[in-house]
XYZ file of C-alpha atoms in Angstrom:
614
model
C 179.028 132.249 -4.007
C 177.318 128.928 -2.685
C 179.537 126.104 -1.347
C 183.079 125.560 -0.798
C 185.722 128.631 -1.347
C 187.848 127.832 -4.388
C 190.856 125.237 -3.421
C 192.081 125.017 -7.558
C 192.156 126.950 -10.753
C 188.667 124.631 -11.891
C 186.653 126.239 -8.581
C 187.742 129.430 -9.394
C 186.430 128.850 -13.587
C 183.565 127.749 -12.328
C 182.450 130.448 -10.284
C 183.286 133.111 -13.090
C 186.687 134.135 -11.095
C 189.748 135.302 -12.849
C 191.612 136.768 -10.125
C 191.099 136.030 -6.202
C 191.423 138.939 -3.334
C 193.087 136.719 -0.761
C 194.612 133.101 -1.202
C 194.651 131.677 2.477
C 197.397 129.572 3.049
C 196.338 127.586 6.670
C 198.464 124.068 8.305
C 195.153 122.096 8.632
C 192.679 120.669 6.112
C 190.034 122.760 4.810
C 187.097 122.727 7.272
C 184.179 124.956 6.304
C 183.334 125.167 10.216
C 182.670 128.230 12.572
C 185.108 126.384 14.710
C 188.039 126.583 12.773
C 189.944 130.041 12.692
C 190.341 129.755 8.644
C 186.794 129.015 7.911
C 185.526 132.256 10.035
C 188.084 134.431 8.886
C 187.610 133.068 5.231
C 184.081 133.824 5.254
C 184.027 136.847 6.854
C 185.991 138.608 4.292
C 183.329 136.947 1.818
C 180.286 138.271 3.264
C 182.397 141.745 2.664
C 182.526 141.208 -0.423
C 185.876 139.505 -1.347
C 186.842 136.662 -2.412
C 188.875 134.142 -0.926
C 190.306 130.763 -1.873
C 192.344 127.987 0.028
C 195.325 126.463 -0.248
C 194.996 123.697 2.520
C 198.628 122.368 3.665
C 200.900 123.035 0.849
C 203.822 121.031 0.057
C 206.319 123.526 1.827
C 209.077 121.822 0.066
C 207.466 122.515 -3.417
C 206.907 126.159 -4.696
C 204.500 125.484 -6.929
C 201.886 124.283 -4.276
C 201.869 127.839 -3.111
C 201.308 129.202 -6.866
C 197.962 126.476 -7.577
C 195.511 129.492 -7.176
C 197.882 132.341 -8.663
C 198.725 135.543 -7.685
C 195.973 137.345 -5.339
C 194.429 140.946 -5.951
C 195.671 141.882 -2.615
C 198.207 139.191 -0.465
C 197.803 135.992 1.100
C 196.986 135.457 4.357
C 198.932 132.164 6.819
C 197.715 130.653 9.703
C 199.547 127.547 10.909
C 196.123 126.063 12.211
C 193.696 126.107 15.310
C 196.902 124.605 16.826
C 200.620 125.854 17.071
C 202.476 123.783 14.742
C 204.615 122.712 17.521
C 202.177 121.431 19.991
C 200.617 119.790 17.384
C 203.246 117.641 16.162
C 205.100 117.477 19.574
C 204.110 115.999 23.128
C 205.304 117.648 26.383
C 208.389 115.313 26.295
C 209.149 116.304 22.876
C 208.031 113.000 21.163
C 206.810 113.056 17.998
C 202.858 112.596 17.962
C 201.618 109.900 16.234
C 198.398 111.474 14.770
C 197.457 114.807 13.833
C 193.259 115.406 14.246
C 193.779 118.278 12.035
C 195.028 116.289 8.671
C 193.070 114.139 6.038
C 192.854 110.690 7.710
C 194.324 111.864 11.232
C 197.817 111.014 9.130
C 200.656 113.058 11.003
C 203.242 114.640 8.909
C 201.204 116.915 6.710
C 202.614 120.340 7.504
C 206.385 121.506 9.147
C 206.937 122.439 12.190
C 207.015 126.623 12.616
C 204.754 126.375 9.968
C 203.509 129.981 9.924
C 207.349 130.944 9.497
C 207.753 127.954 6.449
C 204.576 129.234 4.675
C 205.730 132.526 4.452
C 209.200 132.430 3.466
C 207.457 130.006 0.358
C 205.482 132.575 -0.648
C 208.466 134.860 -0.636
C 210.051 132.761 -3.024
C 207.354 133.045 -5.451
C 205.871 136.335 -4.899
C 208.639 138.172 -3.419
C 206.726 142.012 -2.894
C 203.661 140.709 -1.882
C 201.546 141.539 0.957
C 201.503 138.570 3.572
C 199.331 138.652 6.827
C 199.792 136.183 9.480
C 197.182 135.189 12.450
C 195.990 132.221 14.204
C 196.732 130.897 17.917
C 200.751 130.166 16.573
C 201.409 133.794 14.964
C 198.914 135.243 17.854
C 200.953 133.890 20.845
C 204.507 134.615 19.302
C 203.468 138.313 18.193
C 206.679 139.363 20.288
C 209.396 138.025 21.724
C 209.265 134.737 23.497
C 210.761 131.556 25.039
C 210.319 128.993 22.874
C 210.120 125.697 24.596
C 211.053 123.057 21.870
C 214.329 125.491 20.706
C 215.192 126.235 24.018
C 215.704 130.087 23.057
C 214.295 133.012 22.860
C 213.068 133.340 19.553
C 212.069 137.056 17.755
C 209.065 138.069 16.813
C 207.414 135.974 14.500
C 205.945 138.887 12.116
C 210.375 139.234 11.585
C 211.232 135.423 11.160
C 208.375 134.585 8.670
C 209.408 137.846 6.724
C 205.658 139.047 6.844
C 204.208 142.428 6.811
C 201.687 142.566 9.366
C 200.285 140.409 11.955
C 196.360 140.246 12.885
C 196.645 138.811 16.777
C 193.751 137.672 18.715
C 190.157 136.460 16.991
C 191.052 138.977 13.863
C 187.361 139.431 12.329
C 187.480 143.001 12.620
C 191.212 143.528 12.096
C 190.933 141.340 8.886
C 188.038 143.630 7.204
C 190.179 146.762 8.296
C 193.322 145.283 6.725
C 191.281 144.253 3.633
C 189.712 147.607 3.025
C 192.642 149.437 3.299
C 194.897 147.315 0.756
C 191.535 147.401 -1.715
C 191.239 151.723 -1.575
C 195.526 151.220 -2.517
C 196.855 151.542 0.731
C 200.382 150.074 1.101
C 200.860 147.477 3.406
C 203.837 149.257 4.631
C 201.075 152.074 5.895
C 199.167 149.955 7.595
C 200.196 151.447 11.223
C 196.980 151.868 12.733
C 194.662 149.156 13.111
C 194.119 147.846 16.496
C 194.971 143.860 16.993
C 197.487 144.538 14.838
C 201.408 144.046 14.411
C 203.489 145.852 12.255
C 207.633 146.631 12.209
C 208.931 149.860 11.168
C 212.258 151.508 10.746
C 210.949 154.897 11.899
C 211.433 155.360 15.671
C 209.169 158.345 16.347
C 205.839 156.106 14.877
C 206.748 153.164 17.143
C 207.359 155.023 20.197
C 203.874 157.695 19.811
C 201.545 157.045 22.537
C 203.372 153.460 23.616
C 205.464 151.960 25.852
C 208.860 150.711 25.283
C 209.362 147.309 26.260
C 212.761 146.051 26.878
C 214.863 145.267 23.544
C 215.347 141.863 21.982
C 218.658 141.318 22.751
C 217.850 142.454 26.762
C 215.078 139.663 26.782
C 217.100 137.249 25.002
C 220.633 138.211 27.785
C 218.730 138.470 30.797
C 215.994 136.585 32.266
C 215.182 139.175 34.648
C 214.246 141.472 32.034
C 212.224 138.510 29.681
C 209.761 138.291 33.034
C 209.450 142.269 33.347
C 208.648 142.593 29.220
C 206.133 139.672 29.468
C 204.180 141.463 32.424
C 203.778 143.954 31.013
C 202.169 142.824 27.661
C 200.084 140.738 30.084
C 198.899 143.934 31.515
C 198.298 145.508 28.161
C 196.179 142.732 26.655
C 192.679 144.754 27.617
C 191.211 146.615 24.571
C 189.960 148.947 26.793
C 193.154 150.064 28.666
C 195.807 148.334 26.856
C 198.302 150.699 24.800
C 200.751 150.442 22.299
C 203.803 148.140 22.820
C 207.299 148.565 20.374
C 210.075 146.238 21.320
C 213.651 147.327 19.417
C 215.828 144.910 17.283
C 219.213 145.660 15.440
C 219.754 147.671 13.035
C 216.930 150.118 14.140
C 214.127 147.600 13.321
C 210.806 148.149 16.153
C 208.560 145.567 16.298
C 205.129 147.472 17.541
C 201.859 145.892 18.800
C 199.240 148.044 18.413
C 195.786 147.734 21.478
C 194.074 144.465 20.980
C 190.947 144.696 18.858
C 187.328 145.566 20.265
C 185.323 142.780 21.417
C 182.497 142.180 19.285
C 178.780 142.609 20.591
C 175.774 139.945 20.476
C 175.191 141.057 17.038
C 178.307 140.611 15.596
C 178.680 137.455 17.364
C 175.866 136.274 15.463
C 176.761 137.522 12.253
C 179.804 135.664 12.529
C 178.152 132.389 13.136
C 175.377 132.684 10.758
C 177.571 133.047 8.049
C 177.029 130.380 5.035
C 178.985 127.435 6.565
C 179.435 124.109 5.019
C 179.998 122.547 8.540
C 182.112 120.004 7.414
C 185.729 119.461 5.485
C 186.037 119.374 2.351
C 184.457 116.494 0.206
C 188.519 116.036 -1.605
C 189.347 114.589 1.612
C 186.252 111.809 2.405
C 188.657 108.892 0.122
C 191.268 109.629 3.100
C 188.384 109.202 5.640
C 188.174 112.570 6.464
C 188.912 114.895 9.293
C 188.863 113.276 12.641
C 188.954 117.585 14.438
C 184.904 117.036 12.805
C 184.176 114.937 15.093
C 184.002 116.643 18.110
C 182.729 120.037 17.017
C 180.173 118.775 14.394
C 177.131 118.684 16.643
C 178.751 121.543 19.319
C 177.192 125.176 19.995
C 179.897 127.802 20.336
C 177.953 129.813 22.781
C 180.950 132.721 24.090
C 184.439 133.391 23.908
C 186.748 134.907 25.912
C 187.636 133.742 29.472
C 188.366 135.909 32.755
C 189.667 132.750 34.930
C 192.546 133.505 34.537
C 194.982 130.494 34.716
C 198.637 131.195 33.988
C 199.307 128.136 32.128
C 196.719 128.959 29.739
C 197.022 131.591 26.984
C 193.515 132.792 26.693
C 193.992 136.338 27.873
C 196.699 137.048 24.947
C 194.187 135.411 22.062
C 190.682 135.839 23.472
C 191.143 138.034 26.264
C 189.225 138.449 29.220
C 185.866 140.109 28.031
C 183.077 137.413 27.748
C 181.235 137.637 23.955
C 177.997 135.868 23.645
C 175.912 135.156 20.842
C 171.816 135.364 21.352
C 169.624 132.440 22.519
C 167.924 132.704 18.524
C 171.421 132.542 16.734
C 172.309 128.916 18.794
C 168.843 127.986 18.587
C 168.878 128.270 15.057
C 172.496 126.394 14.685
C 170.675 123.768 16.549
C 167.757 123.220 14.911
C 170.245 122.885 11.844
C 171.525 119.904 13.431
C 167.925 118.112 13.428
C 168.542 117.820 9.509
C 171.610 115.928 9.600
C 171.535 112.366 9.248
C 174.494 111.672 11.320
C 172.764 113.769 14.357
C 171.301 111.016 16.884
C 169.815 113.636 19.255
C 172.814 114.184 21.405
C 174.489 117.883 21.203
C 177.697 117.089 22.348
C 178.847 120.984 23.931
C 177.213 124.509 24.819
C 179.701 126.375 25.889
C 183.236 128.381 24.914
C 186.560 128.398 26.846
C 185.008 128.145 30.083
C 180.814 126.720 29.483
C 179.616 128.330 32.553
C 180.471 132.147 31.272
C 178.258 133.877 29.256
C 178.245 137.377 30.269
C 181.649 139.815 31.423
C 182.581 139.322 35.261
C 181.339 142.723 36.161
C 179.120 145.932 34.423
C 182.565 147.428 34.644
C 183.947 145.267 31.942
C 181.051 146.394 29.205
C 183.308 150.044 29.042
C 186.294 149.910 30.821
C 187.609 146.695 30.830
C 189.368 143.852 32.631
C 191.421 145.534 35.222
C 195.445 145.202 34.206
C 196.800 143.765 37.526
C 193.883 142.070 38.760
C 192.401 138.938 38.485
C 187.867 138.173 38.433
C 188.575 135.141 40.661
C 191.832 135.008 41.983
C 192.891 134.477 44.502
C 189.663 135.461 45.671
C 185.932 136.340 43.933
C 186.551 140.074 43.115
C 183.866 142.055 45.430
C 182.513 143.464 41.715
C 181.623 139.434 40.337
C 178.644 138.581 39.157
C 178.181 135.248 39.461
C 175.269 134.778 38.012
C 173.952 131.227 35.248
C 170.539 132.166 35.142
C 171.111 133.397 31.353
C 172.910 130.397 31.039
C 169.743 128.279 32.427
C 167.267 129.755 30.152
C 169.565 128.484 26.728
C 170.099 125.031 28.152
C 166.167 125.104 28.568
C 165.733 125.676 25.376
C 167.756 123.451 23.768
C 166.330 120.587 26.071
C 163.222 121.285 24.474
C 163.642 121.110 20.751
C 161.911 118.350 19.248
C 164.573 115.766 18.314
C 166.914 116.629 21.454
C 167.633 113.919 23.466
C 170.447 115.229 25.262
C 172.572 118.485 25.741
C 175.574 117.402 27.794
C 178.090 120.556 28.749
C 182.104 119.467 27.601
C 183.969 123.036 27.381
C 184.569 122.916 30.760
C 182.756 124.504 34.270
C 184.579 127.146 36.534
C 183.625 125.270 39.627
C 184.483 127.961 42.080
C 182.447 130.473 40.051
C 179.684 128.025 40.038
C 179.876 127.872 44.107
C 180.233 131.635 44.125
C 176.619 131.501 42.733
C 173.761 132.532 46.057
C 171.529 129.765 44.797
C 172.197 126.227 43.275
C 169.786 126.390 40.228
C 172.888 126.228 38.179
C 174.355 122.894 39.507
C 170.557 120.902 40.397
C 170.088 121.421 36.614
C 173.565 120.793 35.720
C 173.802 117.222 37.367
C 170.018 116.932 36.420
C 170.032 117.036 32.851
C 173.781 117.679 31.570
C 175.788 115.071 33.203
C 176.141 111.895 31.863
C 177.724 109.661 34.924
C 180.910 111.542 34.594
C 181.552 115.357 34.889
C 185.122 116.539 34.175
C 186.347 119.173 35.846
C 189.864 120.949 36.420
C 191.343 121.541 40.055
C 194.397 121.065 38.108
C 196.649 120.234 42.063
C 195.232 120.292 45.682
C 198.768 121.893 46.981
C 197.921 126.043 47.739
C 201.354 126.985 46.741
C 201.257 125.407 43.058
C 197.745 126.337 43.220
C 199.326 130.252 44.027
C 201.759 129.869 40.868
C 198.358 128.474 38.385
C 196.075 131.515 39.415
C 193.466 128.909 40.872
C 191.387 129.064 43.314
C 192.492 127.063 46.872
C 192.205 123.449 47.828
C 189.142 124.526 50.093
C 186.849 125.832 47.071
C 187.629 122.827 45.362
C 187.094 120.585 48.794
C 183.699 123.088 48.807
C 182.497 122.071 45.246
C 182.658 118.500 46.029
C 180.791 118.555 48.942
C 178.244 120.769 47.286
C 178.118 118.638 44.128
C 177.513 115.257 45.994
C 175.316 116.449 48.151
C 173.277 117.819 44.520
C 173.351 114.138 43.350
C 172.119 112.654 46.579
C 169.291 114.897 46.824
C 167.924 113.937 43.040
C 169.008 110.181 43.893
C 171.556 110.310 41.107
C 175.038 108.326 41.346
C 177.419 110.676 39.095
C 181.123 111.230 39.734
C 183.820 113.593 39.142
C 187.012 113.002 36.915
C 189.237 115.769 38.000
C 191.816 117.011 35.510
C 195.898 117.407 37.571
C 198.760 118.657 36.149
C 202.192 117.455 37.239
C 204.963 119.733 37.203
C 204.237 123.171 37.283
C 206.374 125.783 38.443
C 206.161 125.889 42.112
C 205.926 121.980 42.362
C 208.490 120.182 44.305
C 208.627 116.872 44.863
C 207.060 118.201 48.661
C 203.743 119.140 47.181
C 203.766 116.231 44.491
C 203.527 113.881 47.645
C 200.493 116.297 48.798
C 198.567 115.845 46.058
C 199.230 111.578 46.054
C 197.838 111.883 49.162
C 194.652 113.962 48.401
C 194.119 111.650 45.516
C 194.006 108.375 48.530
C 191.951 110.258 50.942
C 189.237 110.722 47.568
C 190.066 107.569 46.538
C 190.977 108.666 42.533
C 192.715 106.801 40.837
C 193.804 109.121 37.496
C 194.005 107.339 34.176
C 195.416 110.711 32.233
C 198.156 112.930 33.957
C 198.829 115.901 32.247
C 202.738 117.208 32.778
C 203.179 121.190 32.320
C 203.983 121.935 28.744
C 205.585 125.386 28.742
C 203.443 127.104 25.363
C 204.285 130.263 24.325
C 202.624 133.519 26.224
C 201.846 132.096 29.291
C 202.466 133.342 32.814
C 203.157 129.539 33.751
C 205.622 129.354 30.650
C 207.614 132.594 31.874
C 208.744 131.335 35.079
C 209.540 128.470 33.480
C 212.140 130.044 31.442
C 212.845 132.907 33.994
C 212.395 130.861 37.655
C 210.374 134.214 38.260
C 207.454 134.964 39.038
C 206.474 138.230 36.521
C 203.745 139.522 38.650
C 206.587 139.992 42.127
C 209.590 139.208 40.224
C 210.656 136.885 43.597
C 212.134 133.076 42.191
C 210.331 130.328 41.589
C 211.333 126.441 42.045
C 210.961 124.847 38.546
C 211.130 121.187 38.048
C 213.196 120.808 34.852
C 215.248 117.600 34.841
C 213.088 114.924 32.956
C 213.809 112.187 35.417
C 211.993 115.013 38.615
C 208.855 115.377 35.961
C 208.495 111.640 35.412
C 208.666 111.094 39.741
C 206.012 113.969 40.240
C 204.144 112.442 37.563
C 204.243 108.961 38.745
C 203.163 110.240 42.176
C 199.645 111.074 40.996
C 199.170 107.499 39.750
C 200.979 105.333 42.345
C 198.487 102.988 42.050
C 199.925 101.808 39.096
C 202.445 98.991 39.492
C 205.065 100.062 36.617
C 205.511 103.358 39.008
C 206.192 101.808 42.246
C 210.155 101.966 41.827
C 210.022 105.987 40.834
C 207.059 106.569 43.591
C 209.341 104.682 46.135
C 212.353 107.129 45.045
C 210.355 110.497 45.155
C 208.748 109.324 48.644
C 212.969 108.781 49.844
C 213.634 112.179 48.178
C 211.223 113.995 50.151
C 211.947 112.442 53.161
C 207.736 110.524 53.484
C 209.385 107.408 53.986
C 206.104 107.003 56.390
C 203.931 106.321 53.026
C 205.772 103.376 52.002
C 204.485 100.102 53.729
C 201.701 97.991 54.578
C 199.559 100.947 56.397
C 196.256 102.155 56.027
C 197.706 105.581 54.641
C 200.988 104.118 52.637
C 201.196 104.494 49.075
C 202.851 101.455 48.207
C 204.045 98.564 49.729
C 207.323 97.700 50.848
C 207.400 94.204 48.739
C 205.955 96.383 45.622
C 209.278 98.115 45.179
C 213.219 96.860 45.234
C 215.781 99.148 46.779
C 217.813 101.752 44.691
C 220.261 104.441 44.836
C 218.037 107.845 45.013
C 218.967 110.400 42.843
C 219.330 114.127 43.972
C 216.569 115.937 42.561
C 217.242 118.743 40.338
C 215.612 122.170 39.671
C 215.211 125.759 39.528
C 214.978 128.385 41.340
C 214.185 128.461 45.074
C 211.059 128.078 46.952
């Protein structure tokens, strides 16, 4: 099969198909692109001989939209999108987003919120005994209990409110295939017990307690706080698919949800396979009369170059989807994606990204990693460089090269994002004279997400003094090749272990730089994150001891005017935080105040509010 999967009963007539294996139900347009989930999962099962078509955002209030392709050989398979339907439709204050990147046209509106859950109780409705498997970053992250921020509950496991049979957590190529070749040899979903990155439920209490741990029960998690933080540690500590074991967690009526190991990484091969596969690289030519799919945009002329992250930040969910163990692909498999690029019309010389979650890694922290695995309890870089790192770019260095030199590059600029204390952690600075040399353009973005070490402590980043360290380091590098290129750092405002206290720190670090942020980002509390968990909890999972959490809006919108006090509009709720926390010293006319006295009117201060204790 050449082209586009079949999205209608003509595609499938036209290709000579009576009957399709899979029908993939997914929340965002149809993008044939190895950066979508759907696309690599889609194709995937095609070069394995099956055939899939796609029904691209359904109208969940319709059942027929979920019937256009007909019944499948062997189930559908959901995915809510490369986004959780939530965060895409929702900002941090629970606004309603005006566009979705995702949809024909950037138009919002396209697909429900929960949709995984929506999807599948559809199909239900149509095809009531039919095999449904969910994945994706939404199904993924809610594979078990969790808090969920924009119900304000803890909500079960999604594999038991979408009514599904199994779900496929994590990146899913090789627990798709398994899945697939079982149903085809007449397997019953039901059976399907005992494929790794898997989730399954089961009635039968000796197969979900063999060889796993019992986590505490729903209704514990959902009573007691204490007991959510001690469940969610220790799936944290389970998420390696070297060491990680089996995980049941009990419902009523004798129903065990169980989460079998996480999946194998895939090696350099298979990492190339994957992206060599027969792409399209673009969405679907249905949508170009609705201007097509802004998500494109950004990826179109990108090189995927790893996955997997060990940096470990708590407010980021990597280590449940990903996981810690870098992936690469070879220097010939991006090389060749690249040269692809030269053919386009729309390429102007400029690839716009080389990189994965974090650019900079491209090989596991340590030879340890290659058989045994991340270690549980312990983090690669914090809160210091484990003894076993190897920092090391120089495979790194040798792709960039490359790409530099194709005929018809202008430009290969680095966007994913640079671990800037693994970077420093590096004995020579190859890495970085090349980096500001050839891959910055003026600007390089970077994410010391606070300068305070006890938020810093509750993220899992490295300390005010690395970052302090990098900047030195990195204008010294642009000095010395008579370059003038800056740094936009990336700060978060309101993460658990922020008070108002270290929200005045990090105003002042901000003056003493002289940054003036145009973008603050406030904590948004996603599912399966450490950051998210105390949260809920005001614990800390990894010493169970409390944790302040700013929760009242009116606390978030002070800390987050704090970090851009320069602007006018926020003098009245920087001069209120400043009373609050008693640095009455920073308001006036000197050198070191953060606003003036005639810049602000007087007010009655409000108490701030919060959670937990510091």
């Amino acid at each position: 099969m050449s082209g586009f999967l079949p999205i209608n009963r003509e595609d499938m007539k036209r290709e000579g198909i009576v009957q399709l294996d899979f029908v993939y139900v997914i929340g965002d347009a149809y993008v044939d692109h190895p950066s979508f989930g759907h696309a690599v999962i889609s194709r995937v099962l095609q070069a394995h001989g099956y055939q899939v078509g796609i029904i691209a955002q359904p109208d969940w209030k319709n059942p027929d939209s979920i019937a256009v392709l007909g019944r499948p050989r062997l189930g559908f398979l959901v995915t809510a999108g490369n986004m959780d339907s939530m965060v895409n439709h929702y900002s941090v204050s629970k606004k309603r987003r005006g566009t979705d990147a995702y949809s024909p046209g950037g138009v919002m509106g396209k697909r429900p919120d929960y949709a995984t859950v929506v999807y599948c109780q559809l199909i239900r409705r149509v095809y009531q005994d039919i095999p449904i498997i969910i994945g994706g970053i939404e199904a993924s992250l809610r594979r078990l209990g969790h808090y969920d921020y924009w119900s304000k509950k803890v909500r079960r496991s999604i594999l038991l409110e979408a009514g599904a049979d199994l779900i496929s957590y994590g990146m899913g190529e090789r627990s798709i295939v398994e899945i697939a070749d079982a149903l085809a040899s007449g397997i019953a979903v039901s059976d399907l017990t005992f494929i790794d990155g898997t989730v399954f439920q089961t009635k039968d209490r000796e197969l979900a307690s063999w060889d796993a741990l019992q986590l505490p029960s729903f209704d514990q998690i959902r009573m007691d706080k204490t007991a959510y933080a001690r469940s969610f540690y220790m799936q944290y500590c389970n998420t390696d698919p070297f060491s990680g074991k089996r995980l049941y967690e009990t419902y009523k009526r004798g129903v065990y949800v169980v989460q079998n190991p996480p999946a194998k990484p895939l090696n350099q091969m298979e990492m190339d396979d994957v992206y060599e596969l027969p792409y399209m690289r673009t969405y679907h030519p249905s949508y170009q009369a609705a201007g097509g799919v802004p998500a494109i945009s950004e990826v179109k002329f990108s090189l995927v170059s790893s996955r997997g992250c060990f940096g470990g930040c708590n407010f980021c969910a990597l280590t449940f989807h990903q996981g810690r163990i870098i992936q690469a692909r070879s220097h010939d498999s991006i090389l060749k994606e690249a040269k692809q690029f030269l053919k386009d019309p729309d390429f102007k010389g400029y690839i716009h990204d080389v990189g994965g979650p974090t650019a900079n890694f491209r090989h596991p922290a340590c030879k340890k990693q290659l058989t045994k695995g991340a270690c549980p309890s312990r983090q690669c870089l914090f809160p210091a460089p484990c003894k076993q790192l190897d920092a090391d770019h120089s495979d790194y260095l040798e792709l960039l090269r490359k790409l530099r030199q194709l005929e018809g590059v202008k430009k290969v600029f680095i966007r994913s994002g640079i671990r800037f204390d693994y970077l420093i952690y590096e004995k020579d600075q190859k890495f970085l004279r090349e980096l500001c040399t050839h891959h910055v353009s003026g600007q390089l973005k970077i994410a010391p997400e606070h300068i305070s070490d006890a938020v810093l402590k509750r993220m899992g980043k490295p300390s005010a003094e690395v970052y302090r360290n990098f900047v030195q380091a990195y204008e010294r590098m642009n000095r010395k090749i008579g370059k003038e290129q800056y740094l936009v750092p990336y700060l978060m405002s309101s993460h658990p272990g922020s008070t108002l206290k270290e929200a005045v720190e990090l105003a002042e670090f901000l003056r003493d730089m002289g940054y003036a942020p145009q973008q603050v980002q406030d904590f948004y509390p996603t599912p399966s994150t450490i950051s998210t968990c105390m949260y809920y909890t005001g614990l800390d999972p990894r010493t169970m001891k409390p944790v302040y959490v700013a929760d009242d809006p009116h606390e978030k919108a002070m800390q987050r005017a704090l970090i851009q006090y320069r602007n006018p509009k926020n003098a009245q709720l920087v001069r209120e935080a400043l009373v609050q926390a008693g640095r009455t010293d920073l308001i006036g006319n000197g050198k070191k105040c953060l606003i003036r006295d005639q810049e602000t009117s007087s007010g009655r201060s409000r108490k701030p509010h919060g959670r937990g204790t510091r």
